[in-house]
Coordinates of C-alpha atoms in Angstrom, one line a residue:
M215 CA 57.6 -5.3 -8.7
S216 CA 54.9 -6.1 -11.3
A217 CA 55.0 -9.1 -13.6
R218 CA 55.2 -6.8 -16.7
L219 CA 58.2 -4.9 -15.3
L220 CA 59.8 -8.2 -14.4
R221 CA 59.5 -9.5 -18.0
R222 CA 61.0 -6.2 -19.3
V223 CA 64.0 -6.5 -16.9
L224 CA 64.6 -10.1 -18.0
K225 CA 64.4 -9.0 -21.6
E226 CA 66.9 -6.3 -21.0
Q227 CA 69.2 -8.9 -19.3
D228 CA 69.0 -11.1 -22.4
E229 CA 69.7 -8.2 -24.7
Q230 CA 72.7 -7.2 -22.6
R231 CA 74.1 -10.7 -22.7
L232 CA 73.6 -10.9 -26.5
G233 CA 75.1 -7.5 -27.0
S234 CA 78.2 -8.2 -24.9
S235 CA 78.8 -11.5 -26.7
N236 CA 78.6 -9.9 -30.1
V237 CA 81.0 -7.1 -29.1
Q238 CA 83.5 -9.6 -27.8
Q239 CA 83.2 -11.7 -31.0
D240 CA 83.8 -8.7 -33.2
A241 CA 86.8 -7.5 -31.1
G242 CA 88.6 -10.8 -30.5
G243 CA 87.5 -12.6 -33.6
G244 CA 86.3 -15.8 -31.8
G245 CA 87.2 -17.4 -28.5
G246 CA 84.1 -19.4 -28.0
D247 CA 84.7 -20.5 -24.4
E248 CA 86.1 -17.3 -23.1
T249 CA 83.4 -15.2 -24.6
G250 CA 80.9 -17.6 -23.2
E251 CA 82.2 -17.1 -19.7
E252 CA 82.5 -13.4 -20.1
S253 CA 78.9 -13.2 -21.4
D254 CA 77.6 -14.1 -17.9
S255 CA 79.4 -11.2 -16.3
P256 CA 77.6 -7.9 -15.9
V257 CA 78.2 -5.2 -18.5
A258 CA 79.8 -2.0 -17.3
G259 CA 77.2 0.2 -19.1
A260 CA 74.0 1.1 -17.4
P261 CA 71.0 -0.9 -18.7
S262 CA 68.6 0.9 -21.0
R263 CA 65.1 1.3 -19.5
N264 CA 61.8 2.4 -20.7
L265 CA 60.8 5.7 -19.0
F266 CA 57.2 4.5 -18.5
D267 CA 58.5 1.6 -16.3
L268 CA 59.3 4.2 -13.6
L269 CA 55.6 4.7 -13.2
D270 CA 55.2 1.0 -12.1
N271 CA 57.9 1.1 -9.5
Q272 CA 58.6 4.5 -8.0
G273 CA 60.7 3.1 -5.1
Y274 CA 63.1 1.7 -7.6
E275 CA 64.1 5.2 -8.8
E276 CA 64.5 6.5 -5.3
D277 CA 66.8 3.6 -4.4
T278 CA 69.0 3.9 -7.6
V279 CA 69.6 7.6 -7.5
G280 CA 73.3 8.4 -6.6
D281 CA 74.5 4.7 -6.9
S282 CA 77.2 3.5 -9.3
T283 CA 76.4 1.2 -12.2
E284 CA 77.7 -1.9 -10.4
D285 CA 75.5 -1.2 -7.4
I286 CA 72.5 -0.7 -9.7
I287 CA 73.2 -4.0 -11.5
E288 CA 73.5 -5.8 -8.2
K289 CA 70.2 -4.4 -7.0
Q290 CA 68.6 -5.5 -10.3
Q291 CA 70.0 -9.0 -9.8
S292 CA 68.7 -9.2 -6.3
V293 CA 65.3 -8.0 -7.4
I294 CA 65.3 -10.6 -10.1
R295 CA 66.2 -13.4 -7.7
K296 CA 63.3 -12.4 -5.4
A297 CA 61.0 -12.3 -8.4
Y298 CA 62.0 -15.7 -9.5
D299 CA 61.1 -17.0 -6.0
A300 CA 57.7 -15.3 -6.1
V301 CA 56.5 -15.4 -9.7
P302 CA 57.3 -18.3 -12.1
V303 CA 59.0 -17.5 -15.4
M304 CA 58.0 -19.7 -18.3
N305 CA 61.0 -21.5 -20.0
Y306 CA 59.9 -23.3 -23.1
K307 CA 63.2 -25.1 -23.6
S308 CA 62.7 -27.7 -20.9
K309 CA 59.7 -29.8 -19.8
K310 CA 61.1 -30.2 -16.3
K311 CA 61.1 -26.4 -15.8
K312 CA 57.4 -26.4 -17.0
K313 CA 56.4 -28.9 -14.3
K314 CA 58.3 -26.8 -11.7
N315 CA 56.7 -23.6 -12.9
K316 CA 53.2 -25.3 -12.6
E317 CA 54.0 -26.3 -9.1
I318 CA 55.2 -22.8 -8.3
Q319 CA 52.1 -21.3 -9.8
K320 CA 49.9 -23.6 -7.7
S321 CA 51.7 -22.7 -4.5
A322 CA 51.7 -19.0 -5.4
K323 CA 47.9 -19.2 -6.2
F324 CA 47.3 -21.0 -2.9
K325 CA 49.3 -18.3 -1.0
D326 CA 47.3 -15.6 -2.8
E327 CA 44.0 -17.3 -2.0
E328 CA 45.1 -17.6 1.7
S329 CA 46.0 -14.0 1.8
L330 CA 42.7 -13.0 0.1
D331 CA 40.7 -15.1 2.5
S332 CA 42.4 -13.5 5.5
I333 CA 41.8 -10.1 4.0
L334 CA 38.1 -10.9 3.4
E335 CA 37.7 -12.2 6.9
E336 CA 39.0 -9.0 8.3
L337 CA 36.8 -7.0 6.1
S338 CA 33.8 -9.2 6.9
I339 CA 34.3 -8.5 10.6
D340 CA 34.2 -4.8 9.9
V341 CA 31.1 -5.2 7.6
K342 CA 29.3 -7.2 10.2
A343 CA 30.1 -4.7 12.9
S344 CA 28.9 -1.8 10.7
H345 CA 25.8 -3.8 9.7
E346 CA 25.0 -4.5 13.4
N347 CA 25.4 -0.8 14.1
R348 CA 23.1 0.2 11.3
C349 CA 20.5 -2.4 12.4
H350 CA 20.7 -1.2 15.9
S351 CA 20.1 2.4 14.8
A352 CA 17.3 1.3 12.5
T353 CA 15.6 -0.6 15.3
E354 CA 15.9 2.4 17.6
Q355 CA 14.3 4.6 14.9
N356 CA 11.5 2.1 14.3
E357 CA 10.8 2.0 18.1
N358 CA 10.6 5.8 18.1
V359 CA 8.1 5.7 15.2
I360 CA 6.0 3.1 17.0
D361 CA 5.9 5.1 20.2
A362 CA 4.9 8.1 18.2
T363 CA 2.1 6.3 16.4
K364 CA 0.8 4.9 19.7
K365 CA 0.7 8.4 21.1
Q366 CA -1.3 9.5 18.0
G367 CA -3.8 6.6 18.4
G368 CA -2.3 4.0 16.0
S369 CA 0.2 1.2 16.3
S370 CA 2.4 -1.2 14.4
I371 CA -0.6 -3.4 14.0
L372 CA -1.6 -1.3 11.0
K373 CA 1.5 -2.1 9.0
V374 CA 0.3 -2.9 5.5
D375 CA 1.5 -6.0 3.6
S376 CA 2.0 -4.9 0.0
K377 CA 1.7 -8.4 -1.5
Y378 CA -2.0 -8.5 -0.4
L379 CA -2.8 -5.1 -1.8
K380 CA -3.2 -6.2 -5.5
V381 CA -6.3 -7.9 -6.3
E382 CA -4.6 -10.2 -8.9
N383 CA -2.7 -12.0 -6.2
E384 CA -5.8 -12.9 -4.3
L385 CA -7.8 -13.8 -7.4
R386 CA -5.1 -16.3 -8.4
K387 CA -5.4 -17.9 -5.0
I388 CA -9.1 -18.2 -5.3
F389 CA -9.5 -19.2 -9.0
G390 CA -6.0 -20.2 -10.0
S391 CA -3.4 -18.6 -12.3
R392 CA -4.7 -20.1 -15.5
V393 CA -8.2 -18.6 -15.1
V394 CA -6.9 -15.1 -14.1
S395 CA -4.3 -15.1 -16.9
S396 CA -6.8 -16.1 -19.6
F397 CA -9.3 -13.4 -18.3
E398 CA -6.6 -10.7 -18.4
N399 CA -5.5 -11.7 -21.9
N400 CA -9.1 -11.5 -23.1
E401 CA -9.7 -8.2 -21.4
I402 CA -6.5 -6.7 -23.0
G403 CA -7.5 -8.0 -26.4
G404 CA -11.0 -6.5 -26.1
N405 CA -9.6 -3.1 -25.0
L406 CA -7.2 -3.1 -28.0
R407 CA -10.0 -3.9 -30.4
Q408 CA -12.1 -1.1 -29.0
M409 CA -9.4 1.5 -29.9
H410 CA -10.3 3.2 -33.1
G411 CA -8.6 5.8 -35.2
G412 CA -4.8 5.8 -35.4
R413 CA -2.6 3.3 -33.8
R414 CA -2.0 3.9 -30.1
A415 CA 1.5 3.3 -28.7
I416 CA 1.6 0.6 -26.1
H417 CA 4.3 1.2 -23.4
N418 CA 5.3 -0.4 -20.2
P419 CA 4.0 1.8 -17.4
R420 CA 5.8 2.2 -14.1
R421 CA 5.1 -0.3 -11.4
T422 CA 2.9 0.6 -8.6
I423 CA 1.9 -0.9 -5.3
L424 CA -1.9 -0.3 -5.1
V425 CA -2.9 -1.4 -8.6
T426 CA -1.5 -3.0 -11.7
P427 CA -1.5 -0.4 -14.6
S428 CA -2.5 -1.5 -18.1
S429 CA -0.2 -1.0 -21.0
F430 CA -2.8 1.0 -23.0
W431 CA -3.2 3.6 -20.4
P432 CA -1.8 7.1 -21.2
R433 CA 1.6 8.0 -19.9
W434 CA 1.7 9.7 -16.5
D435 CA 1.7 13.4 -17.2
G436 CA 3.1 14.6 -13.9
S437 CA 0.3 17.0 -13.2
L438 CA 0.2 16.0 -9.5
S439 CA 3.0 16.1 -6.9
M440 CA 3.4 15.8 -3.2
E441 CA 5.3 17.9 -0.7
L442 CA 6.6 17.1 2.8
I443 CA 5.0 19.6 5.2
E444 CA 6.8 18.6 8.5
T445 CA 8.3 15.8 10.5
K446 CA 7.0 15.6 14.0
D447 CA 7.4 12.8 16.6
G448 CA 8.9 10.4 13.9
L449 CA 5.9 11.0 11.6
H450 CA 6.1 12.6 8.2
Y451 CA 3.2 14.8 7.2
F452 CA 2.5 15.2 3.4
R453 CA 0.1 17.0 1.1
Y454 CA -0.7 16.8 -2.6
L455 CA 0.1 19.7 -4.9
H456 CA -1.6 20.7 -8.1
S457 CA 0.4 22.0 -11.1
A458 CA -0.8 25.0 -13.2
A459 CA -2.3 22.7 -15.8
Y460 CA -4.1 20.6 -13.2
S461 CA -5.5 23.8 -11.5
H462 CA -6.9 24.9 -14.9
A463 CA -8.5 21.5 -15.3
Q464 CA -9.9 21.7 -11.8
E465 CA -11.6 25.1 -12.6
A466 CA -13.2 23.6 -15.7
F467 CA -14.4 20.6 -13.6
E468 CA -16.0 22.8 -11.1
A469 CA -17.9 24.6 -13.8
A470 CA -19.0 21.4 -15.4
K471 CA -20.0 20.0 -12.0
S472 CA -22.2 23.0 -11.2
A473 CA -23.9 22.5 -14.6
N474 CA -24.0 18.7 -14.1
D475 CA -22.7 18.3 -17.6
L476 CA -21.0 14.9 -18.1
N477 CA -20.0 15.8 -21.6
A478 CA -17.9 18.6 -20.3
I479 CA -16.3 16.3 -17.7
A480 CA -15.5 13.8 -20.5
S481 CA -13.8 16.6 -22.5
I482 CA -11.6 17.4 -19.5
L483 CA -10.5 13.8 -19.4
A484 CA -9.7 13.9 -23.1
H485 CA -7.2 16.7 -22.5
Y486 CA -6.2 15.7 -18.9
P487 CA -6.5 11.9 -18.7
Y488 CA -5.4 11.8 -15.0
H489 CA -7.7 14.5 -13.6
I490 CA -8.7 12.8 -10.3
E491 CA -12.1 14.4 -9.6
S492 CA -13.3 13.7 -13.2
L493 CA -12.2 10.0 -12.9
L494 CA -14.0 9.7 -9.6
T495 CA -17.2 11.2 -11.1
F496 CA -17.2 8.7 -14.0
A497 CA -16.5 5.9 -11.5
E498 CA -19.7 6.8 -9.7
V499 CA -21.6 7.1 -13.0
F500 CA -20.5 3.6 -14.1
K501 CA -21.4 2.3 -10.7
F502 CA -25.0 3.7 -10.7
S503 CA -25.4 2.5 -14.2
G504 CA -24.5 -1.1 -13.2
D505 CA -21.2 -1.3 -15.0
H506 CA -19.0 -2.2 -12.0
Q507 CA -16.1 -3.4 -14.1
S508 CA -15.7 -0.1 -15.8
S509 CA -16.0 1.7 -12.4
A510 CA -13.2 -0.5 -11.0
D511 CA -11.0 0.3 -14.0
V512 CA -11.5 4.0 -13.7
L513 CA -10.7 3.8 -10.0
A514 CA -7.6 1.8 -10.7
K515 CA -6.4 4.5 -13.2
C516 CA -7.2 7.2 -10.5
L517 CA -5.1 5.3 -7.8
F518 CA -2.3 4.9 -10.4
A519 CA -2.1 8.6 -10.9
L520 CA -2.2 9.3 -7.2
E521 CA 0.6 6.9 -6.5
C522 CA 2.8 8.2 -9.3
A523 CA 2.7 11.6 -7.5
W524 CA 4.1 10.2 -4.2
H525 CA 7.0 11.9 -2.6
P526 CA 10.2 9.8 -2.3
L527 CA 9.9 9.8 1.5
F528 CA 6.2 8.8 1.4
T529 CA 6.2 5.2 2.5
P530 CA 2.7 4.5 3.8
M531 CA 3.3 0.8 4.2
Q532 CA 5.6 1.4 7.1
G533 CA 3.1 3.3 9.1
N534 CA 5.2 6.4 9.6
C535 CA 3.4 8.8 7.1
Q536 CA 0.4 11.0 7.6
L537 CA -1.8 12.4 4.9
K538 CA -4.3 14.6 6.8
Y539 CA -7.9 14.8 5.4
I540 CA -8.2 18.5 6.4
H541 CA -6.2 19.4 3.2
D542 CA -8.5 19.6 0.2
T543 CA -6.0 18.2 -2.1
N544 CA -5.7 15.0 0.0
K545 CA -9.4 14.2 0.0
P546 CA -9.6 12.5 -3.4
F547 CA -7.1 10.0 -2.3
F548 CA -9.2 8.9 0.6
T549 CA -12.3 8.8 -1.6
A550 CA -10.6 6.7 -4.2
L551 CA -9.2 4.2 -1.6
F552 CA -12.6 3.9 0.1
C553 CA -14.4 3.2 -3.2
H554 CA -11.6 0.7 -4.2
M555 CA -12.0 -1.1 -0.9
K556 CA -15.7 -1.5 -1.5
N557 CA -15.0 -2.9 -5.1
L558 CA -12.6 -5.4 -3.7
D559 CA -15.2 -6.5 -1.2
R560 CA -17.8 -6.9 -3.9
R561 CA -15.4 -9.1 -5.9
G562 CA -14.8 -11.3 -2.9
C563 CA -11.2 -10.2 -2.3
H564 CA -11.6 -9.6 1.4
R565 CA -7.9 -9.9 2.3
S566 CA -7.0 -7.1 -0.2
A567 CA -9.9 -5.0 1.2
L568 CA -8.5 -5.5 4.7
E569 CA -5.1 -4.2 3.7
V570 CA -6.7 -1.1 2.0
C571 CA -8.7 -0.5 5.1
K572 CA -5.6 -0.6 7.2
L573 CA -3.9 1.8 4.8
L574 CA -6.9 4.2 5.1
L575 CA -6.7 4.1 8.9
S576 CA -3.0 4.5 9.1
L577 CA -2.9 7.6 6.8
D578 CA -5.1 9.7 9.2
Y579 CA -5.8 8.6 12.7
D580 CA -8.9 10.8 12.8
D581 CA -10.5 8.2 10.5
P582 CA -12.4 10.6 8.2
K583 CA -13.9 7.7 6.1
G584 CA -15.0 5.4 8.9
A585 CA -12.5 2.7 8.4
L586 CA -12.8 1.6 12.0
L587 CA -16.5 0.7 11.3
C588 CA -15.7 -1.9 8.7
I589 CA -12.2 -3.1 9.5
D590 CA -13.6 -5.8 11.7
Y591 CA -15.9 -7.0 8.9
F592 CA -13.1 -7.4 6.5
S593 CA -10.9 -9.2 9.0
L594 CA -13.7 -11.7 9.7
R595 CA -14.3 -12.3 6.0
A596 CA -10.6 -12.8 5.5
E597 CA -10.5 -15.2 8.5
E598 CA -7.9 -13.0 10.3
Y599 CA -9.4 -13.8 13.7
R600 CA -6.3 -13.5 15.8
W601 CA -5.3 -10.3 14.1
L602 CA -8.6 -8.8 15.1
E603 CA -8.0 -9.6 18.7
E604 CA -4.6 -8.1 18.6
F605 CA -5.9 -5.0 16.9
V606 CA -8.5 -4.4 19.6
D607 CA -5.9 -4.8 22.3
E608 CA -3.1 -2.7 20.7
Y609 CA -4.8 0.0 18.7
R610 CA -5.8 2.3 21.6
S611 CA -4.1 2.6 24.9
D612 CA -7.4 3.2 26.8
N613 CA -8.7 -0.2 25.7
S614 CA -12.1 1.3 24.8
L615 CA -12.4 -0.1 21.3
W616 CA -14.6 -3.1 22.4
M617 CA -17.3 -0.6 23.4
F618 CA -18.2 0.0 19.8
P619 CA -21.1 -2.2 18.6
N620 CA -19.1 -3.6 15.6
F621 CA -16.1 -4.7 17.7
S622 CA -18.2 -6.0 20.7
Y623 CA -20.0 -8.5 18.4
S624 CA -17.1 -9.2 16.0
L625 CA -14.8 -10.2 19.0
A626 CA -17.3 -12.9 20.0
F627 CA -17.4 -14.0 16.4
A628 CA -13.6 -14.2 16.2
R629 CA -13.3 -16.1 19.5
F630 CA -15.9 -18.6 18.3
F631 CA -13.9 -19.7 15.3
I632 CA -10.6 -19.6 17.3
E633 CA -12.2 -22.0 19.8
H634 CA -13.2 -24.2 16.9
D635 CA -9.7 -24.3 15.6
L636 CA -8.3 -25.0 19.1
S637 CA -10.7 -27.8 19.7
S638 CA -9.6 -29.5 16.5
S639 CA -5.9 -29.1 17.6
S640 CA -6.6 -30.2 21.2
N641 CA -4.9 -27.2 22.8
S642 CA -6.7 -26.2 25.9
T643 CA -4.2 -23.9 27.4
E644 CA -5.1 -20.9 25.3
Q645 CA -8.8 -21.5 25.8
T646 CA -8.5 -20.8 29.6
E647 CA -6.6 -17.6 29.1
K648 CA -9.3 -15.6 27.4
A649 CA -13.0 -15.2 27.8
S650 CA -15.2 -17.7 25.9
S651 CA -17.2 -16.7 22.8
T652 CA -20.5 -17.2 24.8
D653 CA -19.4 -14.7 27.5
L654 CA -18.3 -12.2 24.9
M655 CA -21.6 -12.5 23.1
K656 CA -23.5 -12.1 26.4
Q657 CA -21.5 -8.9 27.1
A658 CA -22.2 -7.6 23.6
L659 CA -25.9 -8.2 23.9
M660 CA -26.1 -6.5 27.3
L661 CA -24.1 -3.5 26.1
H662 CA -26.0 -3.1 22.8
P663 CA -29.3 -5.0 22.9
L664 CA -30.7 -2.8 20.0
V665 CA -28.3 -4.7 17.6
L666 CA -30.3 -7.9 18.1
Q667 CA -33.6 -6.1 17.4
K668 CA -32.3 -4.8 14.1
L669 CA -30.5 -8.0 13.1
V670 CA -33.7 -10.1 13.4
V671 CA -35.4 -7.7 10.9
K672 CA -32.4 -7.2 8.5
A673 CA -30.9 -10.7 8.3
P674 CA -33.7 -11.9 8.7
L675 CA -33.9 -14.4 11.5
K676 CA -37.2 -16.2 10.9
E677 CA -37.4 -18.8 13.7
S678 CA -40.3 -18.5 16.0
L679 CA -37.9 -18.4 19.0
W680 CA -36.7 -15.0 18.0
T681 CA -40.1 -13.5 18.3
Q682 CA -40.3 -14.8 21.8
I683 CA -36.9 -13.3 22.6
L684 CA -37.9 -10.0 21.3
K685 CA -41.0 -10.1 23.5
N686 CA -38.7 -9.7 26.4
S687 CA -38.7 -6.1 27.6
F688 CA -34.9 -5.8 27.6
F689 CA -34.6 -6.7 23.8
G690 CA -38.1 -5.6 22.6
S691 CA -38.0 -2.1 24.0
A692 CA -34.2 -1.5 23.6
K693 CA -33.1 1.9 22.7
A694 CA -29.7 3.3 21.8
G695 CA -29.8 6.3 24.2
S696 CA -27.8 8.6 22.0
P697 CA -27.8 9.6 18.4
T698 CA -24.1 8.6 18.0
L699 CA -24.7 5.0 19.2
E700 CA -27.9 4.6 17.1
H701 CA -26.0 5.7 14.0
L702 CA -23.1 3.3 14.7
I703 CA -25.5 0.4 15.3
S704 CA -27.3 1.2 12.0
I705 CA -23.9 1.2 10.2
Y706 CA -22.9 -2.1 11.8
V707 CA -26.1 -3.9 10.9
E708 CA -26.0 -2.6 7.3
R709 CA -22.4 -3.7 6.9
S710 CA -22.3 -7.1 8.7
Y711 CA -25.8 -8.6 8.6
L712 CA -24.7 -11.2 6.0
I713 CA -22.3 -12.8 8.6
W714 CA -25.2 -13.6 10.9
R715 CA -26.9 -15.8 8.3
L716 CA -24.5 -18.6 9.3
P717 CA -26.4 -21.2 11.3
E718 CA -23.6 -21.7 13.8
L719 CA -23.5 -18.0 14.6
Q720 CA -27.3 -17.9 15.0
N721 CA -27.1 -20.7 17.5
L722 CA -24.4 -18.8 19.4
L723 CA -26.5 -15.6 19.4
K724 CA -29.6 -17.6 20.4
E725 CA -27.9 -19.3 23.4
A726 CA -26.4 -16.1 24.6
A727 CA -29.7 -14.2 24.4
L728 CA -31.5 -16.8 26.4
Q729 CA -28.7 -16.7 29.1
V730 CA -29.0 -12.9 29.2
I731 CA -32.8 -13.1 29.8
E732 CA -32.3 -15.6 32.6
S733 CA -29.6 -13.5 34.3
F734 CA -31.9 -10.5 34.2
K735 CA -34.6 -12.4 35.8
A736 CA -32.3 -13.2 38.7
S737 CA -31.2 -9.6 39.1
S738 CA -33.0 -6.7 37.5
S739 CA -30.4 -4.2 38.6
E740 CA -27.8 -5.6 36.1
A741 CA -29.7 -4.1 33.1
K742 CA -29.5 -0.7 34.7
D743 CA -25.8 -1.0 35.3
W744 CA -25.2 -1.8 31.6
A745 CA -27.4 1.1 30.6
C746 CA -25.2 3.4 32.7
V747 CA -22.1 2.0 31.0
R748 CA -23.6 2.6 27.6
K749 CA -24.6 6.1 28.5
E750 CA -21.2 7.0 29.8
A751 CA -19.4 5.6 26.8
F752 CA -21.6 7.5 24.3
S753 CA -22.6 10.6 26.2
S754 CA -22.7 13.1 23.4
E755 CA -26.1 14.6 22.6
R756 CA -25.2 15.1 18.9
N757 CA -24.3 12.6 16.3
E758 CA -20.5 12.6 16.1
Y759 CA -20.5 10.3 13.0
S760 CA -23.1 12.2 11.0
H761 CA -20.6 12.7 8.2
L762 CA -20.7 9.0 7.5
L763 CA -23.7 7.8 5.5
V764 CA -25.2 4.4 6.2
S765 CA -25.6 3.8 2.4
D766 CA -21.7 4.1 2.1
F767 CA -21.4 0.8 4.1
S768 CA -24.1 -1.0 2.2
D769 CA -23.7 -3.7 -0.4
T770 CA -26.9 -2.7 -2.3
I771 CA -26.3 -0.1 -5.0
P772 CA -29.2 1.8 -6.5
T773 CA -29.1 1.8 -10.3
I774 CA -30.2 4.4 -12.8
P775 CA -31.9 3.3 -16.1
P776 CA -30.0 4.3 -19.2
E777 CA -32.9 6.4 -20.5
E778 CA -32.9 8.5 -17.3
L779 CA -29.1 8.8 -17.4
R780 CA -29.1 10.4 -20.8
Q781 CA -30.4 13.7 -19.4
F782 CA -27.2 14.2 -17.5
M783 CA -25.1 13.7 -20.7
V784 CA -26.3 17.0 -22.3
G785 CA -25.5 20.4 -21.0
P786 CA -28.4 22.4 -19.5
H787 CA -30.4 25.0 -21.4
L788 CA -30.2 27.8 -18.8
D789 CA -32.1 30.2 -20.9
E790 CA -35.1 27.9 -20.9
I791 CA -35.0 27.2 -17.2
H792 CA -34.3 30.7 -15.9
P793 CA -36.6 33.4 -17.3
A794 CA -35.0 36.6 -18.5
D795 CA -36.8 38.8 -16.0
E796 CA -36.8 36.7 -12.9
G797 CA -37.8 39.4 -10.5
D798 CA -41.2 40.1 -12.2
A799 CA -41.9 36.4 -13.0
N800 CA -44.5 34.4 -11.1
P801 CA -42.9 32.7 -8.2
Q802 CA -44.7 29.5 -9.1
T803 CA -43.0 29.4 -12.5
A804 CA -39.7 31.1 -11.7
H805 CA -38.0 27.7 -11.1
A806 CA -38.8 24.4 -12.6
T807 CA -40.3 22.2 -10.0
H808 CA -40.2 18.4 -10.0
E809 CA -42.3 15.8 -8.4
V810 CA -40.6 13.2 -6.1
A811 CA -43.3 10.6 -5.6
G812 CA -42.9 7.4 -7.6
R813 CA -39.4 8.2 -9.0
N814 CA -36.0 6.5 -8.6
A815 CA -34.3 7.7 -5.5
A816 CA -30.8 7.8 -7.1
V817 CA -32.2 9.9 -10.0
V818 CA -33.8 12.3 -7.5
F819 CA -30.6 12.6 -5.6
L820 CA -28.5 13.4 -8.7
E821 CA -31.2 15.8 -9.9
S822 CA -31.2 17.6 -6.5
L823 CA -27.6 18.6 -7.1
L824 CA -28.7 20.9 -10.0
P825 CA -28.9 24.5 -8.9
W826 CA -32.0 25.2 -10.9
V827 CA -34.1 22.3 -9.6
H828 CA -36.4 22.8 -6.6
Y829 CA -38.8 20.4 -5.0
G830 CA -42.1 21.3 -3.3
E831 CA -42.1 25.0 -4.0
R832 CA -45.3 25.0 -5.8
Q833 CA -47.1 23.3 -2.9
A834 CA -45.4 25.6 -0.4
H835 CA -46.5 28.7 -2.3
A836 CA -50.0 27.4 -2.6
E837 CA -50.3 26.9 1.1
D838 CA -49.0 30.4 1.8
H839 CA -51.5 31.7 -0.7
D840 CA -54.3 29.9 1.0
Q841 CA -53.2 31.2 4.4
N842 CA -53.1 34.8 3.1
I843 CA -56.6 34.5 1.6
Q844 CA -58.0 33.2 4.9

């Protein structure tokens, strides 16, 4: 019985007693003692009850149906006695009863707490059991995903740590929170001052993982989305989708691109502020003009839009998602990530660049942007030496990653600094388990001797001893043997030559090179054996990495003067360039020809994209004319 119902029953009993005493006083005209005794006896009439009380205690109605009034009153009294034992009733007439009631309340509360504790213990057992079952199933699912990724060529070593993705976190570690906060406040104030016209509403954009959005950016328009193509071997395959408005903007962009009209591309961004290809175009323009901060901001806005379009099941940080490069709609995401990675490296945030590189490699195991050719560089600059060794051991099951020029030399570099740390900690057990840095460097030099030849020129290494080393036939006349290997060596030297300016690494390279020369003097057949290994590892007669440009891995960026960049800000005059009657026109004047000698290489490259620009036609026609005359 509830406490509310109990109070109502007690109230009814009091009313019954008062009613019976009044009836006896009116009938007998007094009789104080007799009426007092009779007032304690139950009344023959049935007690009046509130009909809503039946909702609180349905069992009471079932028990009382078919019973006499005396039985009903006896049952009520028995219920009241039990209630008195369980729930204290406050009596304001006596202080002793108050103390008793307090003690009863404490005991009842203690009993309730004990009962609650026992119930919670029982529930916790069930919760723990269910939680263990869920964890067990989750671990089994993760193991299946890891097995699937190993089959595809990846592994759990590519799991991305999201806290290192944002550049602000690493900048705070380098420069401190005060410096970064003051810089951000000044930057936001400058951007707000640059806004002209009407007031622009500042809102709180949605939180993203890759970048930190600014409050003055436009709201996400939802023009991009992502769909789940299939789920195979524990991997989810996704693809970006364009809305109708985005497709219209894409058509306008293609027309502006073919005309090389930056004004038209800017007008596209005025109507569609999150058009990815237009943002990437202006990021390149800012980069070539030398405004790297604006280029980084545009790339951040591009990545913000791409992340806002993610599918709810797209969780790339866990390594179970694939975004294949073969789909055209996915290509801008790879381009934006690669450019963002290079900007992070330029700003000195190598740990963040390493996480972005891991993300690039985990999204498509075919590695369309060449993340494998620079992931070792970022791991060394971020001082993640042990992670690099684990990556080489676990990434591929055939254990052939050390054959690449970048990994063969970077492993020796990593082992050198690990040995330095172990020597300071006086732990010699780990030093004996793996090969030493000198042995790894000797192995790298014997496998790829052309790297040393290019490093001496690129770094440069100016000691006189290096000229003597290069006079040796093994290093002086070294050749790659295949176009693929030669291209990989060029990329590695262009990407990592700055590392070899450290004096301690130059000493390691020098010592290993001298030991290689001495070993080849003892046995000349060893050089032929390494040449066979090199030829077997890179046996293709064509360049398998021709889609990767060496300039994409370089730190040097050619700049365009502003006066030469203005010509790309105006739409072309097609009627002036293309004559009206092109068929009857002189072939020497049918197309505008341009000279190449003595001009900026970046300007010539951008100009070559124009469909109406041709180089060397006048000279070619002149040679043909001379041959016809002869």
